[in-house]
Short mmCIF file of C-alpha atoms and ligand atoms in Angstrom, two decimals:
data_model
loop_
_atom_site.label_atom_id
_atom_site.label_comp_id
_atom_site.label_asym_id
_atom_site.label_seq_id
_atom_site.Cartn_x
_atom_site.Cartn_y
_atom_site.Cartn_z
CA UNK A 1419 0.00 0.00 0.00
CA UNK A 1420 1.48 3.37 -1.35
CA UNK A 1421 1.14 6.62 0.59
CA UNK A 1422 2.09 10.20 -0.33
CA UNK A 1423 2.56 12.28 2.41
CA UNK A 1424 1.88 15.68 1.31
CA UNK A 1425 4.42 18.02 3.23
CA UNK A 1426 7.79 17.76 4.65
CA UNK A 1427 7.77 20.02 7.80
CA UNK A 1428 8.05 18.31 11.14
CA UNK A 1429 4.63 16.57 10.99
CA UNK A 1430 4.95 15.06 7.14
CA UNK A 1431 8.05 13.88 8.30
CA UNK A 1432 7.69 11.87 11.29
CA UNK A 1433 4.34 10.95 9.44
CA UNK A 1434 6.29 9.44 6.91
CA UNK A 1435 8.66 7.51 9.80
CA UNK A 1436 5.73 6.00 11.38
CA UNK A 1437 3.98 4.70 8.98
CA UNK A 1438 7.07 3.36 7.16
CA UNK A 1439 7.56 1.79 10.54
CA UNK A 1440 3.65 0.81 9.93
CA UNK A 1441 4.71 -1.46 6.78
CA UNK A 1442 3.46 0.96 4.46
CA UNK A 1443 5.63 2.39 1.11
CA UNK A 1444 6.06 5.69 1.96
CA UNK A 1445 6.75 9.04 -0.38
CA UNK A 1446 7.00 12.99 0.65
CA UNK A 1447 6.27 15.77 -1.46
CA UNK A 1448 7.27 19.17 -0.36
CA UNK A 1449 8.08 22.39 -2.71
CA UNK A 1450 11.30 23.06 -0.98
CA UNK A 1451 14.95 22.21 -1.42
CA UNK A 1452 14.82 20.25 1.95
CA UNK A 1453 12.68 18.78 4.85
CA UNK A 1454 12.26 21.36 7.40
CA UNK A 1455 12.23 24.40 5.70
CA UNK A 1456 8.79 26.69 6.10
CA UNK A 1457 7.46 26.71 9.98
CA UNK A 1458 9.61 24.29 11.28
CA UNK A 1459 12.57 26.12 10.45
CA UNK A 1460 13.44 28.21 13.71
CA UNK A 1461 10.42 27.61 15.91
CA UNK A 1462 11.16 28.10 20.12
CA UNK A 1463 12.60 24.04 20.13
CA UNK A 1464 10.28 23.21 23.16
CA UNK A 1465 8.80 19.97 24.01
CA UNK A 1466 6.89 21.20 25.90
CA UNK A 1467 4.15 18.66 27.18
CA UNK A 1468 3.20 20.76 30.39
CA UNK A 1469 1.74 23.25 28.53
CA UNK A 1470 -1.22 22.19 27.15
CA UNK A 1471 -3.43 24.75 27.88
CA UNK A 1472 -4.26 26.44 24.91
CA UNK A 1473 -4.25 30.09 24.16
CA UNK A 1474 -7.99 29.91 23.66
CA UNK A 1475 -8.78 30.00 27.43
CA UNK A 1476 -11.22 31.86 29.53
CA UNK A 1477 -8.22 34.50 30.43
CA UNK A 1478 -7.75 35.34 26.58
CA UNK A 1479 -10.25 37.38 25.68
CA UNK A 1480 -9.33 40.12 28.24
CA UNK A 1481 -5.45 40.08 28.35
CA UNK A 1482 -6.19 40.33 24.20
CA UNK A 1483 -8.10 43.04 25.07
CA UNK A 1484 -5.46 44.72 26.90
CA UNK A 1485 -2.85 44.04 24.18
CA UNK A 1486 -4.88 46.48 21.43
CA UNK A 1487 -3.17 48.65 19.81
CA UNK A 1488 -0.45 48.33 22.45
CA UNK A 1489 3.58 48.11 21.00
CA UNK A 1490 5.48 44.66 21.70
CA UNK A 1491 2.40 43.02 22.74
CA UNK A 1492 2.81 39.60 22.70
CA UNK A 1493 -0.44 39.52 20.36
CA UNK A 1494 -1.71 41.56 17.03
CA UNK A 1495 -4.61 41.69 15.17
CA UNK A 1496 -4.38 43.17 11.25
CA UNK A 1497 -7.52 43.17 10.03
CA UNK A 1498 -8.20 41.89 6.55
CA UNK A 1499 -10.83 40.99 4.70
CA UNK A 1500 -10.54 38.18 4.47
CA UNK A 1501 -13.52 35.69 5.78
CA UNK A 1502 -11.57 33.17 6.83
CA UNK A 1503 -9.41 35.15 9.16
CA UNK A 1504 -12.77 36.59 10.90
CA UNK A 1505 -14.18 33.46 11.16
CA UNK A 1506 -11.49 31.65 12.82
CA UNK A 1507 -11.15 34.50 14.87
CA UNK A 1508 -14.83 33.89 16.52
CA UNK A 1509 -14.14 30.54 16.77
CA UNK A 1510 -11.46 31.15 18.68
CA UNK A 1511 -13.52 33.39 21.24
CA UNK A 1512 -16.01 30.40 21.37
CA UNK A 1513 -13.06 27.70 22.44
CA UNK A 1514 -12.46 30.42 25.44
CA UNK A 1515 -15.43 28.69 27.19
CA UNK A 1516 -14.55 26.84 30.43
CA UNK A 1517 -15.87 23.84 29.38
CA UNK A 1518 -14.28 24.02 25.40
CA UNK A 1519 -11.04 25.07 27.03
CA UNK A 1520 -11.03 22.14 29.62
CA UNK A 1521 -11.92 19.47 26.80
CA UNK A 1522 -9.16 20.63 24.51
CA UNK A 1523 -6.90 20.81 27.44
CA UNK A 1524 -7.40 16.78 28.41
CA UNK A 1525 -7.28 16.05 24.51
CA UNK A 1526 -3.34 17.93 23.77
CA UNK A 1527 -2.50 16.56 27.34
CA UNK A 1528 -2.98 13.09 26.29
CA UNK A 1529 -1.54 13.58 22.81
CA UNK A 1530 1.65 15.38 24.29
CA UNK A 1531 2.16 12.26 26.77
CA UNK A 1532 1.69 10.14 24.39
CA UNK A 1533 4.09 11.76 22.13
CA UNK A 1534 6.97 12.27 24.20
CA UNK A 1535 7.33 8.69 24.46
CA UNK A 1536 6.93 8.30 20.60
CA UNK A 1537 10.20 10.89 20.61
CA UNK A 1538 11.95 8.65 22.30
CA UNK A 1539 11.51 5.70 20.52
CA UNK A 1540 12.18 7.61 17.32
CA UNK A 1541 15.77 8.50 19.19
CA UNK A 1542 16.03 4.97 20.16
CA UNK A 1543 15.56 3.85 16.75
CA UNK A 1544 17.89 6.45 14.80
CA UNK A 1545 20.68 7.51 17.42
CA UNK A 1546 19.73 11.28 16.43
CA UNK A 1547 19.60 12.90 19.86
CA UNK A 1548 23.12 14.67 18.90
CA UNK A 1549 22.32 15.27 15.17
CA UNK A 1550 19.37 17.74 16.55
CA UNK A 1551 20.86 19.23 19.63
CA UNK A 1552 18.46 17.14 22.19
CA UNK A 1553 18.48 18.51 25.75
CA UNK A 1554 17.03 16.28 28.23
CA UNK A 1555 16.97 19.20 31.40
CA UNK A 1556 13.01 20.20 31.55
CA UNK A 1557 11.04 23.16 31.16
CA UNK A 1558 11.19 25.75 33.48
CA UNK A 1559 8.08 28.25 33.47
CA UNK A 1560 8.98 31.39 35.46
CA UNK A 1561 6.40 34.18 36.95
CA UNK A 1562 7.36 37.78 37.89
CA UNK A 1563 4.08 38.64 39.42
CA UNK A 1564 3.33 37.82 43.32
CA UNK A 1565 -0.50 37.91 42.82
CA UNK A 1566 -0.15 34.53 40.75
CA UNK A 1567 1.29 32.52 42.98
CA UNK A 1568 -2.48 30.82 44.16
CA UNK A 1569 -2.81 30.33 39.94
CA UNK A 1570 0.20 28.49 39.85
CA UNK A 1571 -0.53 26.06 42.71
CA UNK A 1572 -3.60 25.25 41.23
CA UNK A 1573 -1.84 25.11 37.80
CA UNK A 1574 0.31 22.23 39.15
CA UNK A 1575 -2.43 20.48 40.76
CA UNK A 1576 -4.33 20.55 37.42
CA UNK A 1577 -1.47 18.88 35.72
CA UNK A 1578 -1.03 16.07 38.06
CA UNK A 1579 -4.48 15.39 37.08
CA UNK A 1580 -3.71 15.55 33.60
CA UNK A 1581 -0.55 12.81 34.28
CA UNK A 1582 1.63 15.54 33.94
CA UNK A 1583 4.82 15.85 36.04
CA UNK A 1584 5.49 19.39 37.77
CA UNK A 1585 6.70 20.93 41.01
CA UNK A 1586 6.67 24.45 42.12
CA UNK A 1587 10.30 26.12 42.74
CA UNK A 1588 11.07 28.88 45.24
CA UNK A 1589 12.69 31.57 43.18
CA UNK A 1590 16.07 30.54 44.94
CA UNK A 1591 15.02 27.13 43.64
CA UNK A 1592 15.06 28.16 40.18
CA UNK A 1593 18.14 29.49 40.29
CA UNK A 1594 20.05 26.31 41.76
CA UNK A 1595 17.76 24.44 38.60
CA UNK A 1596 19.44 27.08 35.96
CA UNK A 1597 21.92 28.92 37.67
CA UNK A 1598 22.20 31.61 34.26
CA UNK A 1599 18.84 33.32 35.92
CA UNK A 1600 21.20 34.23 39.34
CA UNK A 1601 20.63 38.28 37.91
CA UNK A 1602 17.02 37.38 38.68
CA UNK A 1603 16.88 36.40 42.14
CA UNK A 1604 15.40 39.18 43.10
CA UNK A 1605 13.01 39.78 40.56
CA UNK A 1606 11.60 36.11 40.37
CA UNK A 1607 8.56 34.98 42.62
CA UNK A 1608 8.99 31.44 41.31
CA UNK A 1609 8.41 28.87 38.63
CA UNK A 1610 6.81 25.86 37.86
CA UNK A 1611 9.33 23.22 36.99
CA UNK A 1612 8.31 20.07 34.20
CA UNK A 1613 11.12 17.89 34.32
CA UNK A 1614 10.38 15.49 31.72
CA UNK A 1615 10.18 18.24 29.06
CA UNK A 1616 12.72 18.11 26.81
CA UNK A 1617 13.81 20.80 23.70
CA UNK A 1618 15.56 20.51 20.41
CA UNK A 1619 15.98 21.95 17.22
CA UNK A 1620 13.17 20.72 14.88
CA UNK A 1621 15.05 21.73 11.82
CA UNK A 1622 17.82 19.60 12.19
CA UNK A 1623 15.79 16.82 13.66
CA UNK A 1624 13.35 16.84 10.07
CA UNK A 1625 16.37 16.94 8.09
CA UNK A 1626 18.32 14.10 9.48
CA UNK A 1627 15.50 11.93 10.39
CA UNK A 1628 14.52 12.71 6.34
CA UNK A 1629 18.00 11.42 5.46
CA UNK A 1630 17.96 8.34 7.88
CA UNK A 1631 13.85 7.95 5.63
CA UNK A 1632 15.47 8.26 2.39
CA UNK A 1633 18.13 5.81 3.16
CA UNK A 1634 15.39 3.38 3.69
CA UNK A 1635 13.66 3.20 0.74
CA UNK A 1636 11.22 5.90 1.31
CA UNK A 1637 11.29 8.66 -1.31
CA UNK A 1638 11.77 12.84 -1.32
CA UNK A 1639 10.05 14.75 -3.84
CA UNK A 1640 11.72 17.98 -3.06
CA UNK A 1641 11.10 21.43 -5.15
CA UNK A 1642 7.52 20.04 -6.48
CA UNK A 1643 4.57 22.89 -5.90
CA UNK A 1644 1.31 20.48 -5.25
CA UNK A 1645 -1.48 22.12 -7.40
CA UNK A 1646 -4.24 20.41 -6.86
CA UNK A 1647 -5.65 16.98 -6.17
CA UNK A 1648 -6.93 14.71 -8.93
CA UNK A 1649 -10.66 12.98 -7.68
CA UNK A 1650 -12.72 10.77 -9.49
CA UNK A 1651 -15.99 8.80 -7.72
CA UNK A 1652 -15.69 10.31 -4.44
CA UNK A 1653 -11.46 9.48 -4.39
CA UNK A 1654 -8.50 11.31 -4.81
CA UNK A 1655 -7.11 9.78 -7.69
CA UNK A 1656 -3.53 11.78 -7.77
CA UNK A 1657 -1.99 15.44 -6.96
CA UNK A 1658 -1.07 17.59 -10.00
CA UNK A 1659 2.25 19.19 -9.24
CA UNK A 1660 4.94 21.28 -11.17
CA UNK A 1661 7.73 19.05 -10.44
CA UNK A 1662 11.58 20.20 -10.24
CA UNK A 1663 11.90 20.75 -13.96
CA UNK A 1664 8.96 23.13 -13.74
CA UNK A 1665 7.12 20.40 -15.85
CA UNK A 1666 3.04 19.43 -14.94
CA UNK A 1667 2.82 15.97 -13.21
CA UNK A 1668 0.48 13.87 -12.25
CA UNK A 1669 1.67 11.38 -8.71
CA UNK A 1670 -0.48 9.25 -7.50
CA UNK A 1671 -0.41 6.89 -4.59
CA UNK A 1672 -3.61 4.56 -2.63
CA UNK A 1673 -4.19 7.08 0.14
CA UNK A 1674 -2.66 10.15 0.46
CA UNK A 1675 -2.09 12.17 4.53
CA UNK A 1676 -2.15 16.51 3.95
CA UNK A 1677 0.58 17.77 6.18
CA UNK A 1678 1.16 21.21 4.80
CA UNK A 1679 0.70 23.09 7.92
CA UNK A 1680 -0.72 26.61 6.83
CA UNK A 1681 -1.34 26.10 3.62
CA UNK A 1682 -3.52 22.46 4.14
CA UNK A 1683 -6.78 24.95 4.25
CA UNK A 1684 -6.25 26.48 0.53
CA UNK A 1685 -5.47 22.57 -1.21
CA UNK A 1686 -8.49 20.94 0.24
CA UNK A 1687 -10.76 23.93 0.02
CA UNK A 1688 -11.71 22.68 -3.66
CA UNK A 1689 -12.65 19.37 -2.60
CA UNK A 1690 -15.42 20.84 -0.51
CA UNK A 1691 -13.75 20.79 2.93
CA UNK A 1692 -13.11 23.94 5.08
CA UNK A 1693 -10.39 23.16 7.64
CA UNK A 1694 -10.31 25.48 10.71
CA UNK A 1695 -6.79 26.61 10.09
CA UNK A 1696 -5.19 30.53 9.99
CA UNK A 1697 -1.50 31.34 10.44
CA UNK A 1698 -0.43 32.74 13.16
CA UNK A 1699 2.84 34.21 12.59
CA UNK A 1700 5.21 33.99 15.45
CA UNK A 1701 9.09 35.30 15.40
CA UNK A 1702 12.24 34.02 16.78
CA UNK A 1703 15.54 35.26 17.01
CA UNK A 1704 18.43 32.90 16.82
CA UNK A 1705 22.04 34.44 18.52
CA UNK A 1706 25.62 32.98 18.94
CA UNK A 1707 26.32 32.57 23.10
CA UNK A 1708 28.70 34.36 24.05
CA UNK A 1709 29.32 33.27 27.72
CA UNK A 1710 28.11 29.08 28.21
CA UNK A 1711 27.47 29.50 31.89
CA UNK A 1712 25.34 32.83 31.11
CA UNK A 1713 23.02 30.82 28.97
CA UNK A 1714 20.35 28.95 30.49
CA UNK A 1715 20.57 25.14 29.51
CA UNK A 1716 17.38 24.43 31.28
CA UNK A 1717 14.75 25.89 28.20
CA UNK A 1718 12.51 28.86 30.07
CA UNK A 1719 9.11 29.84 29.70
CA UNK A 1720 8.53 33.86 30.52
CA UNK A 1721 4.82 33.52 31.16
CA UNK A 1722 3.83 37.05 31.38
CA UNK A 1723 5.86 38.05 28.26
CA UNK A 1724 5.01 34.56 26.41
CA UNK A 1725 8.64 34.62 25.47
CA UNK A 1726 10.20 31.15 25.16
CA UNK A 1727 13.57 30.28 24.89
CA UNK A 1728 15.97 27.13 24.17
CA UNK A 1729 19.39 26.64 24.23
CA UNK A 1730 20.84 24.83 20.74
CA UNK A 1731 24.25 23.50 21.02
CA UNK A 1732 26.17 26.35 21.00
CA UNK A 1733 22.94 29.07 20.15
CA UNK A 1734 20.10 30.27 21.83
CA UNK A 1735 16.65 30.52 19.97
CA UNK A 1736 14.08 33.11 21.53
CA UNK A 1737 10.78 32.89 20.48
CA UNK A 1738 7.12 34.14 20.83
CA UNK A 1739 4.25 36.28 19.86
CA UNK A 1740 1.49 35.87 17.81
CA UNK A 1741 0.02 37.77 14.79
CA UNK A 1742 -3.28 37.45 12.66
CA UNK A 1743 -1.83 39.15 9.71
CA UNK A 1744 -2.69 36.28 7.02
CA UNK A 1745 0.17 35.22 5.20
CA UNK A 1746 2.47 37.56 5.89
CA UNK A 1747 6.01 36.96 6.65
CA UNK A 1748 7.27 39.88 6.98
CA UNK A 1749 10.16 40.71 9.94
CA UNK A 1750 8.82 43.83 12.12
CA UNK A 1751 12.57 45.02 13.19
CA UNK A 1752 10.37 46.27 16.48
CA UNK A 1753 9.61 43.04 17.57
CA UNK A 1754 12.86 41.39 17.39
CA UNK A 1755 14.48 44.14 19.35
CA UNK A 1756 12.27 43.60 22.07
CA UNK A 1757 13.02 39.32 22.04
CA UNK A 1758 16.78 41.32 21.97
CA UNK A 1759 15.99 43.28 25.02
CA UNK A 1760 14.47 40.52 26.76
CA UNK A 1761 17.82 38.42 26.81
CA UNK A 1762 19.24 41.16 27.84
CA UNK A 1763 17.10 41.73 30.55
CA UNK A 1764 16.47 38.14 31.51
CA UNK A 1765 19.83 36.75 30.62
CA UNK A 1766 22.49 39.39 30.66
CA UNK A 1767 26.09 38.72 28.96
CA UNK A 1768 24.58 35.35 27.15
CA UNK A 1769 24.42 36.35 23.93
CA UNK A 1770 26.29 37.85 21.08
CA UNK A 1771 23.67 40.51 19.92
CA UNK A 1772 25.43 41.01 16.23
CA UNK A 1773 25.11 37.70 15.59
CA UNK A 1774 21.48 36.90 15.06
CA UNK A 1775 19.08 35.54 12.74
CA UNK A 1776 15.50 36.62 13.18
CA UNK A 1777 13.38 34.20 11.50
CA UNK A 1778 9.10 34.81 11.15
CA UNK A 1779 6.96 31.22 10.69
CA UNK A 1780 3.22 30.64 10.56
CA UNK A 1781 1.74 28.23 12.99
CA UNK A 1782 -0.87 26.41 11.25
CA UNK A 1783 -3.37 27.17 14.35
CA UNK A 1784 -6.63 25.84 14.97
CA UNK A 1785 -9.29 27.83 17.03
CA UNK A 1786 -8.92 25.16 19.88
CA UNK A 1787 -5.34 24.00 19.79
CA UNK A 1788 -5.67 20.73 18.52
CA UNK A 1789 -4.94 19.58 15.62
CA UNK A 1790 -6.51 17.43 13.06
CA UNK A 1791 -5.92 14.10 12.65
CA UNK A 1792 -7.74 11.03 10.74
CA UNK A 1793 -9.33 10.29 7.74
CA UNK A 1794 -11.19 13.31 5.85
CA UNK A 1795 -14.58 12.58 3.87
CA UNK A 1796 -12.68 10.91 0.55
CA UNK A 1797 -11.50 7.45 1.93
CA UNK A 1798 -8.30 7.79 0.96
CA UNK A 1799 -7.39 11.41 1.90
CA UNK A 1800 -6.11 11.92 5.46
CA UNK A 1801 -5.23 15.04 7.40
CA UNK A 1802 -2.53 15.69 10.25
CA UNK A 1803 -2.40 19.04 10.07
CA UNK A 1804 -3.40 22.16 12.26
CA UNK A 1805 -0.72 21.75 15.01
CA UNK A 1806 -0.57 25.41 15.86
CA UNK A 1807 1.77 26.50 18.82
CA UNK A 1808 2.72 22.65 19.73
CA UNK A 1809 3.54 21.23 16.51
CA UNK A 1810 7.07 19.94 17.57
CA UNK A 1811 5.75 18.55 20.62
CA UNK A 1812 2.79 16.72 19.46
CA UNK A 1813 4.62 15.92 16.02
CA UNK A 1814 5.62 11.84 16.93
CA UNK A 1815 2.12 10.89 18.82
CA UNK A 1816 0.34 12.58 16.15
CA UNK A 1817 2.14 10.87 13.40
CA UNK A 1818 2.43 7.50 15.09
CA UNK A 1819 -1.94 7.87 16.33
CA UNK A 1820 -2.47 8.13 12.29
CA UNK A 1821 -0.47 5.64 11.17
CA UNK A 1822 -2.20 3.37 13.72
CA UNK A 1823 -5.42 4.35 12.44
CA UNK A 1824 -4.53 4.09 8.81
CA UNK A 1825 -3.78 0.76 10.03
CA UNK A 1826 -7.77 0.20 10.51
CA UNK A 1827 -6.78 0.21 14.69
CA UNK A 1828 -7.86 2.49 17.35
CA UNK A 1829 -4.78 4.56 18.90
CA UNK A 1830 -4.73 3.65 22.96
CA UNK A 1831 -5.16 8.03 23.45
CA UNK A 1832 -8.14 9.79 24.40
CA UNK A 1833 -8.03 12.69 21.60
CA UNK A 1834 -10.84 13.31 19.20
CA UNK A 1835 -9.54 11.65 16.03
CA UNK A 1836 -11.56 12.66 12.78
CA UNK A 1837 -13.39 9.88 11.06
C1 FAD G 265 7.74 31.41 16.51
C2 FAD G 265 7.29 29.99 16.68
C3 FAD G 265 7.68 29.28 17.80
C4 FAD G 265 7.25 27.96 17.99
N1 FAD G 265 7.71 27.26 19.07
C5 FAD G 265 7.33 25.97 19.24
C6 FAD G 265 7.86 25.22 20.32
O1 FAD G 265 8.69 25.68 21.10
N2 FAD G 265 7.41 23.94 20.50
C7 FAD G 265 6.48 23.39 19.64
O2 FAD G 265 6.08 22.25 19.88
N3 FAD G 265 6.01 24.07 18.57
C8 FAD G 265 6.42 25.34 18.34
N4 FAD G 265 5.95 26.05 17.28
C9 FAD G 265 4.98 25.42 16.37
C10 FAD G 265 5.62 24.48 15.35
O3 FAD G 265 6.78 25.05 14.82
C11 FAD G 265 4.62 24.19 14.22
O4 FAD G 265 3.41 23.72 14.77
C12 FAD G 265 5.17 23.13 13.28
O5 FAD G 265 6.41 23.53 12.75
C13 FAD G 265 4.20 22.84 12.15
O6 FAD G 265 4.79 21.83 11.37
P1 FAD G 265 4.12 21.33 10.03
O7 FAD G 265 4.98 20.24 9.51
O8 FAD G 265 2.69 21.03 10.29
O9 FAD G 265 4.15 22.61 9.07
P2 FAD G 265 5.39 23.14 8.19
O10 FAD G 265 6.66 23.00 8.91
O11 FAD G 265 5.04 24.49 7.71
O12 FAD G 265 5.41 22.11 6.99
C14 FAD G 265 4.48 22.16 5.92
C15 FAD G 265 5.22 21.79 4.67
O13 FAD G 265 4.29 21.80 3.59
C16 FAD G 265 4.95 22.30 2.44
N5 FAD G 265 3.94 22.85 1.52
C17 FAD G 265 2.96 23.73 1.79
N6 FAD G 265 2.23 23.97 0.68
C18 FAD G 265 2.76 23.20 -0.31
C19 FAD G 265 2.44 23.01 -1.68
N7 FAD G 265 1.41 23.64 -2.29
N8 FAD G 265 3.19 22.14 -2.39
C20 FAD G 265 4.23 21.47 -1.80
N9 FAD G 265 4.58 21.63 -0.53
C21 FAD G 265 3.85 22.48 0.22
C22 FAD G 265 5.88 23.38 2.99
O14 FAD G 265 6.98 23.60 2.11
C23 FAD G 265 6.30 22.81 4.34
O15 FAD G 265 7.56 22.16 4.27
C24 FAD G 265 6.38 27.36 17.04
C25 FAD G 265 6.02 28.07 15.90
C26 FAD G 265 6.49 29.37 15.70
C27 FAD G 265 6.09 30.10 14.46
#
C-alpha cells in the first residue's frame, strides 16, 4: 500500500517515519529544497508537554483586550478581509469557554504524553539525539508577578491530574535548577518546573530523520509545488504538481495524509472541505552565546511576556508572539528588538547581539489548539495538520496515532480523532 505524504515540515516527516515503521511504502512531497524548511525552520525548540493549555482560554479574551493597539504586545490583530481570518477568529472566542477550554486541554494533554514517548523511541531507533541538539533538562516556566502565585498552585495540581509531572520552585530554587537566571533572584517569585520536558531543534531533527527515511527506501520529492488533487468517484485519484523541472505531473499513490501546515486549508478547500486553520505568525531570534554559563541550559518559559527560549548547542533561539496578519512573513525590526531586550534583561552577557538571525513562521493554528488528525470525507485522503503552537511537541504521537489508524486500529489516546 502506497502513501504520499503531502508536506515535509516536522509533521509530514515523522508521518512518513511512522507509517514506514507501519509497513506501508512511503513518499513525501514538499516544494522546498529540503525537509524542514517553512514553519519548522526556527520555531522556540520546546517539548513542551506541560503546557497544554491552549491560548484559547477563559483569560484570553481580556489580556487580548489589553494588548490592542499596544507596541510589543505579545499579540496583534491586522484586520483583513478576508472571511476566513474573521471566522477563525470567533471561533477562537467560542473555544475560550470553560468547558471548550477544559476538553481541549485533556485532549493535547494526552496527545503530548503520548508523544513524548513516541520521541523517544524515534531516538532509540535512529541515534539522532546529537544530530538535533536534544536537551534532556526540563522546562522551566517562570512568573514575575506575586499575585499569581495561588494560579500556579492550582496550575500544578491541574497537571497532576492531567498525568503531567510538575513541582513548584522557590525563586532561589530556580536558580540552583538554571543557575544563568542568578541576575534574577530578586526579581523572580517562582516557577513551575516540568522535568520530563525536553527541547531541540526541529530543523535539524526533520532533516536528518529525512535522510535516515530516504536511506530506507522511502522517497523525497523535493522542489515540487502540489497544485491540486486529482478525484474521481468520491477518491483522490492523484496530486497535480509542477515538479523540479517546472514540468506538470500527475503522482499518485492509494491514500494520500495533507501535512502542509498553513497552507492544508487552501489545497483541500476545492474538494469541498473547510479546515479550521489561519497562520499565526510567530518570530524568533536565533544568537551565537557568548558566555556558556550565562546561557540557560534548562529551556525557560517567561509567562507574562510569552517569550520562550531554548538553548541549541552552541545558540540560543528566543521565540514568541502571535500575529493574525494572514500570510504575511514579513520581519517587524520592532519586535525582534524587544526578544533582543528581553535576553538582555532576563539573561544578561549570554548572547552575542550582532550575531542573530530573526526568522518569522506561521503556525498552522486551529481555534482550539488541537490539531486534526484522521481520515477526511474521501476514503483515501487523510489530514494531520493544524498543530498550531505545539507542533514539535505533538509531532511523533500525532504521526504514530495516524499511522495506527490508517492501520484500521484504534490509537490507545483519548483525543478526538476525525473519522
Ligand atoms: C515562533 C514559533 C515558535 C514555535 N515554538 C514551538 C515550540 O517551542 N514547540 C512546539 O512544539 N512548537 C512550536 N511552534 C509550532 C511548530 O513550529 C509548528 O506547529 C510546526 O512547525 C508545524 O509543522 P508542520 O509540519 O505542520 O508545518 P510546516 O513545517 O510548515 O510544513 C508544511 C510543509 O508543507 C509544504 N507545503 C505547503 N504547501 C505546499 C504546496 N502547495 N506544495 C508542496 N509543498 C507544500 C511546505 O513547504 C512545508 O515544508 C512554534 C512556531 C512558531 C512560528
Amino acid at each position: 500500500m502506497h502513501v504520499m505524504v503531502l508536506g515535509a515540515g516536522i509533521t509530514g516527516v515523522t508521518t512518513a517515519w511512522f507509517l514506514r515503521e507501519a509497513g506501508f511504502k512511503v513518499s513525501v512531497i514538499d516544494r522546498q529544497g529540503e525537509a524542514g524548511h517553512e514553519t519548522s525552520f526556527a520555531n522556540g525548540g520546546q517539548i513542551s508537554v506541560s503546557h497544554p493549555e491552549p491560548w484559547a482560554n477563559p483569560s484570553a479574551p481580556l489580556a487580548a483586550l489589553s494588548w490592542l493597539g499596544r507596541a510589543g504586545a505579545p499579540l496583534r490583530f491586522v484586520p483583513h478581509a478576508n472571511l476566513d481570518q474573521w471566522q477563525w477568529a470567533f471561533q477562537f472566542l467560542r473555544e475560550c469557554l470553560p468547558a471548550r477550554t477544559h476538553r481541549n486541554t485533556v485532549a493535547i494533554a494526552a496527545l503530548a504524553l503520548h508523544s513524548l514517548q513516541e520521541l523517544h523511541r524515534v531516538r532509540e531507533a535512529t541515534g539522532i539525539a546529537e544530530a538535533y541538539d536534544a536537551r534532556a533538562r526540563g522546562i522551566l516556566h517562570l512568573f514575575f508577578d506575586a499575585s499569581q502565585l495561588d494560579r500556579i498552585k492550582a496550575r500544578i495540581n491541574h497537571l497532576a491530574r492531567l498525568g503531567i509531572e510538575t513541582r513548584f520552585c522557590t525563586s532561589d530554587q530556580c536558580i540552583d535548577l538554571e543557575p544563568a537566571l542568578a541576575s534574577l533572584r530578586l526579581r523572580l517569585v517562582g516557577g513551575i518546573y516540568a522535568p520530563k520536558d525536553e527541547s531541540g531543534d526541529a530543523l535539524r531533527f526533520s532533516q536528518t530523520l529525512a535522510r535516515v527515511l530516504a536511506s530506507h527506501d522511502v522517497h523525497f520529492h523535493y522542489q515540487t509545488f502540489i497544485e491540486q488533487f486529482s478525484r474521481a468517484d468520491g477518491q483522490i485519484t492523484g496530486i497535480e504538481v509542477i515538479n523540479d523541472k517546472g514540468g506538470t505531473q500527475i503522482l499518485s499513490a492509494d491514500h494520500y495524509v495533507v501535512c502542509l501546515g498553513s497552507y492544508s486549508r487552501e489545497l483541500v478547500r476545492p474538494l469541498g472541505e473547510n479546515l479550521p486553520i489561519y497562520p499565526l505568525k510567530g518570530y524568533s531570534v536565533t544568537a551565537a552565546i557568548t558566555d556558556p554559563l550565562r546561557a540557560p541550559s534548562v529551556s525557560l518559559t517567561d509567562e507574562a511576556r510569552r517569550i520562550v527560549c531554548s538553548r541549541l548547542g552552541e545558540r540560543l533561539r528566543i521565540a514568541g508572539t502571535a500575529e493574525l496578519d494572514d500570510y504575511n512573513r514579513d520581519i517587524d525590526p520592532a519586535r525582534i528588538n524587544a526578544m533582543l531586550a528581553w535576553a538582555e534583561d532576563r539573561l544578561p552577557g549570554a548572547i552575542d547581539h550582532k550575531r542573530i538571525t530573526p526568522w518569522t513562521g506561521l503556525r498552522p493554528a486551529t481555534p482550539g489548539g488541537v490539531p486534526l488528525i484522521g481520515r477526511s470525507p474521501y476514503p483515501n485522503l487523510w489530514y494531520n495538520t493544524g498543530h498550531g503552537t505545539l507542533g514539535w511537541t505533538l509531532s511523533c504521537g500525532s504521526a504514530s496515532s495516524l499511522a495506527t489508524l490508517m492501520r484500521g486500529e484504534k490509537p490507545a489516546i483519548a483525543f478526538p480523532f476525525l473519522h
